[in-house]
Amino acid sequence: MSIAATTARQVTLATGKSKDRTPVSLAFLVALWFSLFFGVVVLLALIINTAIDGSGRFDIELLTNYVSVVRPEATGFRAGILGSLWLMGFTALMAVPLGIAAALYLEEFADPTTRWNRFVEVNLQNLAAVPAIVYGLLAVAIMALLGFRDTGIVLGGALALALLILPVIIITTREAVRAVPREIREGSLALGATVWQTTWRQTLPSAIPGIATGTILGLSRAIGEAAPLVVVGLAGSLLFDPEGVMSSVTALPMQIYSLTSNSREALREAASAAIIVLLAMVLGLNALAIFIRNKFQRSW
Amino acid sequence: MASATSADTFPNMSSLGEAHIDGERRLPAQPTNPVMETRDLNVFYGDFHAVHDVNLAYGRHEITAMIGPSGCGKSTVLRCLNRMNDLIAGAHVEGGVLYHGQDIYEKNVDPIAVRTQIGMVFQKPNPFPKSIYDNIAYGPRVTGMKVDNMDDLVEEALRGAALWDEVKDKLKQSAYGLSGGQQQRLCIARTIATKPDVILMDEPCSALDPIATARVEDLMLELRNEYTIIVVTHNMQQAARVSDRTAFFTARPDETTGNRTGLLVEYDLTSTIFSNPNDKRTEDYISGRFG
């Protein structure tokens, strides 16, 4: 059993080659890189092209003026930007409490084995994939049932967008709630807390970073939507600011949509600049989502 | 190897467990005036028969250990004692669980009220994502306990769990900053803050290193003076070291379905179980000959 008695194994390790770097694996790696770059490059080209098209209009008037056919070179998107902000506010007001409540019910209170809850489950997954325009129709129908003749108002637009992002909020909230360890709930219940107290004081606070992230990502999807707003009947252009829930309103994507096909060069240029503004708003929201997530995660 | 294990078990037990086996504690052969009892307890998960006819009595101010191989139903029995099994969909209990003579599975019994009397410490330390202070104060707050001074209650609970000196300067810091052993003692402190009668412990040391384990075991022996403790453990030495009585469970496969149903084999003073068990299955398990 002496070590010396065993013959040394003859192995050459310094071959000067790597089996991870054969021509086939290299070709595959290049193909993967190409796929990645294709997506990124197309997006970048689009953004840069749009930015160049609208480069003449990155001024304060773009944000503060209304759309003007008389002075197209000074046209602005004040009504659309303010309209989009109003819409986002009321969309969040409607969708967030409803979505969180629905998700909490499904995760914490509902019995997943009943037929009714399974039905809800399947439909939720489907709802997230329903085309945006359908939610516009649904919002028009609801507004009509509520007795509104004019649906192109803040309430109508926000209703359509809230319906649109409700499934997204429910699904992301459920995931965030599910990610809270079972041990936390059991620890709370074992101390004599009720399910309600456990949900309200343990599960929900622990899930807030995930819920906030999902909500803001949902809103950043809603802010770029034009299709449901077209169906609801929002104006493509308005010359006044929204003043309340019942006020007529337009949205930034609506204005962009109505101006990109305009025959005047100056208006198309302004539309390109507005696209960059819209992108900045979306990126801002996404950055906020990331910020909130990181901040909350650090605190515990 | 089996005989070596059995040889190891006995010196350990006699050297570490000596102070509190019945010779010193002079416990009666059967618990008189038990705090809790299970009567013909059967537990089902859906169609699966998890536990069969368990009859056990848990003595006041005693530590009762429930040991046995994986899948023998000991944790299931433990979770019936404060109705934590209610939370598992499809779980169904037959027979009775008596707490001071009252069946806690009767229709008019509120499981929330049961759990305020019968606390539980879990296998994995599960502090809440809150400060150390708020972890302790949570139970008294949610149960609506009348507290004159919460600061005093928090200190008392932390002292009771032998954690006060380690955390008194960082009560407002997150409980997640504590070590695993400290977290588990925090969970014990959290449980005693609500002043329960019985404390259930589900393998409380299985996620801890030997030093942290020893501290928790010392704590259990101290807590015995004020509480009744029922502990499930995989660690036979631990049962021998801390418990007054030991219940040995095993699993019996069903002849037709092959599903394994847990049942109680033997229940006696810990000293008897570990030195002179009546049942061959107990002896085989204790001495490491269990398959």
XYZ file of C-alpha atoms in Angstrom, chain A residues 24-287:
264
model
C -18.025 24.456 -33.987
C -18.348 25.919 -30.505
C -16.857 29.211 -31.713
C -19.344 29.369 -34.576
C -22.166 28.741 -32.146
C -20.903 31.466 -29.839
C -20.755 33.924 -32.749
C -24.324 33.022 -33.697
C -25.469 33.754 -30.141
C -23.678 37.097 -30.158
C -25.248 37.965 -33.480
C -28.723 37.216 -32.153
C -28.086 39.448 -29.172
C -26.684 42.287 -31.256
C -29.506 42.097 -33.768
C -32.050 42.961 -31.108
C -29.973 45.648 -29.475
C -28.757 47.205 -32.733
C -32.236 47.485 -34.249
C -33.514 49.196 -31.109
C -30.518 51.524 -30.958
C -30.811 52.386 -34.671
C -34.476 53.207 -34.178
C -33.814 55.446 -31.195
C -30.866 57.214 -32.822
C -32.763 57.718 -36.073
C -35.755 59.139 -34.209
C -33.522 61.356 -32.103
C -31.806 62.726 -35.230
C -35.182 63.345 -36.882
C -36.388 65.266 -33.877
C -33.048 66.853 -33.011
C -34.185 70.312 -34.108
C -36.960 70.316 -31.550
C -35.390 69.497 -28.214
C -36.425 72.776 -26.647
C -38.629 73.857 -23.795
C -41.480 74.730 -26.177
C -41.810 71.024 -26.983
C -42.965 70.519 -23.398
C -44.799 73.785 -22.716
C -46.675 74.600 -25.940
C -49.815 73.074 -27.354
C -49.883 71.563 -30.842
C -50.049 74.386 -33.371
C -50.780 74.017 -37.084
C -50.290 77.730 -37.561
C -46.810 77.725 -36.054
C -45.700 74.097 -36.577
C -42.090 74.924 -35.764
C -43.144 75.858 -32.199
C -45.598 73.007 -31.689
C -45.515 71.301 -28.293
C -47.023 68.385 -26.423
C -48.092 70.026 -23.200
C -51.623 68.596 -23.452
C -50.367 65.091 -24.205
C -47.705 64.999 -21.498
C -50.074 66.322 -18.850
C -52.813 64.031 -20.176
C -50.552 60.991 -19.936
C -49.605 61.913 -16.358
C -53.276 62.321 -15.388
C -54.122 59.023 -17.032
C -51.276 57.260 -15.216
C -52.397 58.673 -11.890
C -55.971 57.496 -12.235
C -54.947 54.202 -13.831
C -52.782 53.485 -10.791
C -55.558 54.612 -8.459
C -57.941 52.092 -9.997
C -55.661 49.197 -10.880
C -53.282 49.024 -7.901
C -55.736 48.490 -5.005
C -57.902 46.180 -7.103
C -54.942 44.182 -8.370
C -53.299 43.793 -4.957
C -56.584 42.830 -3.316
C -57.342 40.254 -6.011
C -53.848 38.782 -5.774
C -53.973 38.587 -1.972
C -57.319 36.847 -2.110
C -56.053 34.287 -4.605
C -52.798 33.631 -2.746
C -53.786 33.835 0.904
C -57.490 33.133 1.211
C -58.812 31.225 -1.806
C -58.892 27.446 -1.822
C -56.992 26.587 -5.022
C -58.769 23.258 -5.375
C -62.272 24.602 -5.970
C -63.511 24.677 -9.533
C -64.383 28.363 -9.368
C -60.894 29.396 -8.299
C -59.282 27.218 -10.955
C -61.496 28.948 -13.507
C -60.369 32.366 -12.266
C -56.770 31.179 -12.379
C -56.903 30.106 -16.030
C -58.705 33.290 -17.044
C -56.138 35.494 -15.363
C -53.373 33.949 -17.422
C -55.444 34.493 -20.549
C -56.334 38.070 -19.661
C -52.685 39.066 -19.623
C -52.461 38.023 -23.270
C -55.619 39.784 -24.494
C -54.836 42.462 -27.136
C -54.882 45.982 -25.738
C -57.576 47.137 -28.142
C -60.079 44.726 -26.587
C -59.679 46.493 -23.247
C -60.538 49.729 -25.034
C -63.820 48.198 -26.210
C -64.489 46.885 -22.707
C -63.888 50.352 -21.241
C -66.284 51.911 -23.759
C -68.917 49.344 -22.802
C -68.463 49.990 -19.082
C -68.595 53.755 -19.604
C -71.789 53.353 -21.628
C -73.319 51.226 -18.872
C -72.400 53.901 -16.358
C -74.211 56.415 -18.547
C -71.351 58.432 -19.996
C -71.979 59.752 -23.492
C -68.474 61.163 -23.981
C -65.891 58.502 -23.231
C -62.805 60.439 -24.342
C -62.252 61.732 -20.809
C -59.670 60.992 -18.108
C -61.994 58.445 -16.484
C -62.587 56.536 -19.742
C -58.922 56.443 -20.737
C -57.775 55.498 -17.237
C -60.427 52.771 -17.065
C -59.164 51.221 -20.312
C -55.549 51.369 -19.167
C -56.431 50.062 -15.694
C -58.184 47.054 -17.222
C -55.154 46.559 -19.445
C -52.622 46.412 -16.627
C -54.819 44.756 -13.998
C -53.779 41.201 -14.995
C -50.117 42.270 -15.015
C -50.434 43.712 -11.511
C -52.309 40.665 -10.224
C -49.763 38.245 -11.643
C -46.689 40.143 -10.416
C -48.266 40.711 -6.994
C -49.057 37.014 -6.681
C -45.469 36.187 -7.518
C -44.198 38.690 -4.962
C -46.570 37.314 -2.313
C -45.629 33.746 -3.134
C -41.951 34.623 -2.750
C -42.522 35.472 0.928
C -41.317 32.332 2.725
C -43.988 30.037 4.167
C -41.997 30.028 7.409
C -42.811 33.709 7.961
C -46.540 33.030 7.740
C -46.287 29.954 9.971
C -44.236 31.883 12.524
C -46.882 34.558 12.661
C -49.823 32.152 12.849
C -48.104 30.072 15.532
C -47.976 33.173 17.739
C -51.746 33.398 17.617
C -52.075 35.927 14.786
C -55.058 35.611 12.471
C -54.656 34.978 8.749
C -55.765 38.567 8.193
C -53.138 39.952 10.600
C -50.503 37.728 9.063
C -51.338 38.915 5.566
C -51.532 42.563 6.531
C -48.527 42.762 8.859
C -46.128 40.163 7.461
C -46.868 38.994 3.947
C -47.903 42.275 2.345
C -45.048 44.428 3.745
C -42.527 41.779 2.737
C -43.982 41.672 -0.764
C -44.019 45.456 -1.318
C -40.762 45.669 -3.319
C -42.063 43.058 -5.766
C -45.501 44.630 -5.919
C -44.073 48.104 -6.530
C -41.802 46.812 -9.268
C -44.645 44.978 -10.994
C -46.994 47.934 -10.688
C -44.551 50.422 -12.130
C -43.630 48.098 -14.993
C -47.363 47.744 -15.666
C -47.738 51.530 -15.701
C -44.781 51.930 -18.019
C -46.557 49.581 -20.399
C -49.777 51.580 -20.089
C -48.100 54.917 -20.741
C -47.005 53.844 -24.205
C -50.367 52.399 -25.278
C -52.370 54.173 -27.965
C -54.710 51.469 -29.267
C -57.171 51.255 -26.338
C -57.210 55.046 -26.106
C -58.133 55.327 -29.792
C -61.075 53.010 -29.179
C -62.166 54.930 -26.097
C -62.173 58.034 -28.277
C -59.450 60.209 -26.817
C -58.699 63.264 -28.919
C -55.555 63.237 -31.047
C -54.966 66.847 -30.176
C -56.287 69.246 -27.577
C -55.507 72.849 -26.839
C -56.184 72.781 -23.103
C -54.920 70.931 -20.022
C -56.980 68.211 -18.349
C -58.642 69.599 -15.224
C -60.351 66.628 -13.635
C -61.617 63.092 -14.056
C -64.417 64.275 -16.320
C -62.196 66.479 -18.460
C -61.472 65.656 -22.096
C -57.923 64.492 -22.449
C -55.321 63.410 -24.934
C -52.216 61.320 -24.359
C -48.675 61.534 -25.634
C -48.896 58.342 -27.758
C -52.179 59.631 -29.233
C -50.536 62.891 -30.282
C -47.535 61.125 -31.714
C -49.853 58.826 -33.638
C -51.829 61.725 -35.095
C -48.764 63.799 -36.047
C -46.420 61.202 -37.545
C -48.663 60.988 -40.611
C -48.943 64.762 -40.978
C -47.828 66.266 -44.291
C -45.851 69.032 -42.645
C -42.201 68.379 -42.054
C -42.084 70.492 -38.877
C -44.918 68.562 -37.246
C -43.323 65.203 -38.068
C -40.087 66.498 -36.610
C -41.931 67.473 -33.420
C -43.505 63.989 -33.302
C -40.024 62.417 -33.460
C -38.905 64.575 -30.578
C -42.066 63.590 -28.660
C -41.205 59.903 -29.156
C -37.930 60.535 -27.347
C -39.856 62.308 -24.567
C -42.170 59.282 -24.271
C -39.187 56.922 -24.176
C -37.642 59.055 -21.453
C -40.849 58.789 -19.425
C -40.925 55.007 -19.814
C -37.253 54.720 -18.885
C -37.869 57.030 -15.929
C -40.636 54.779 -14.656
C -38.504 51.681 -15.088
C -35.620 53.360 -13.278
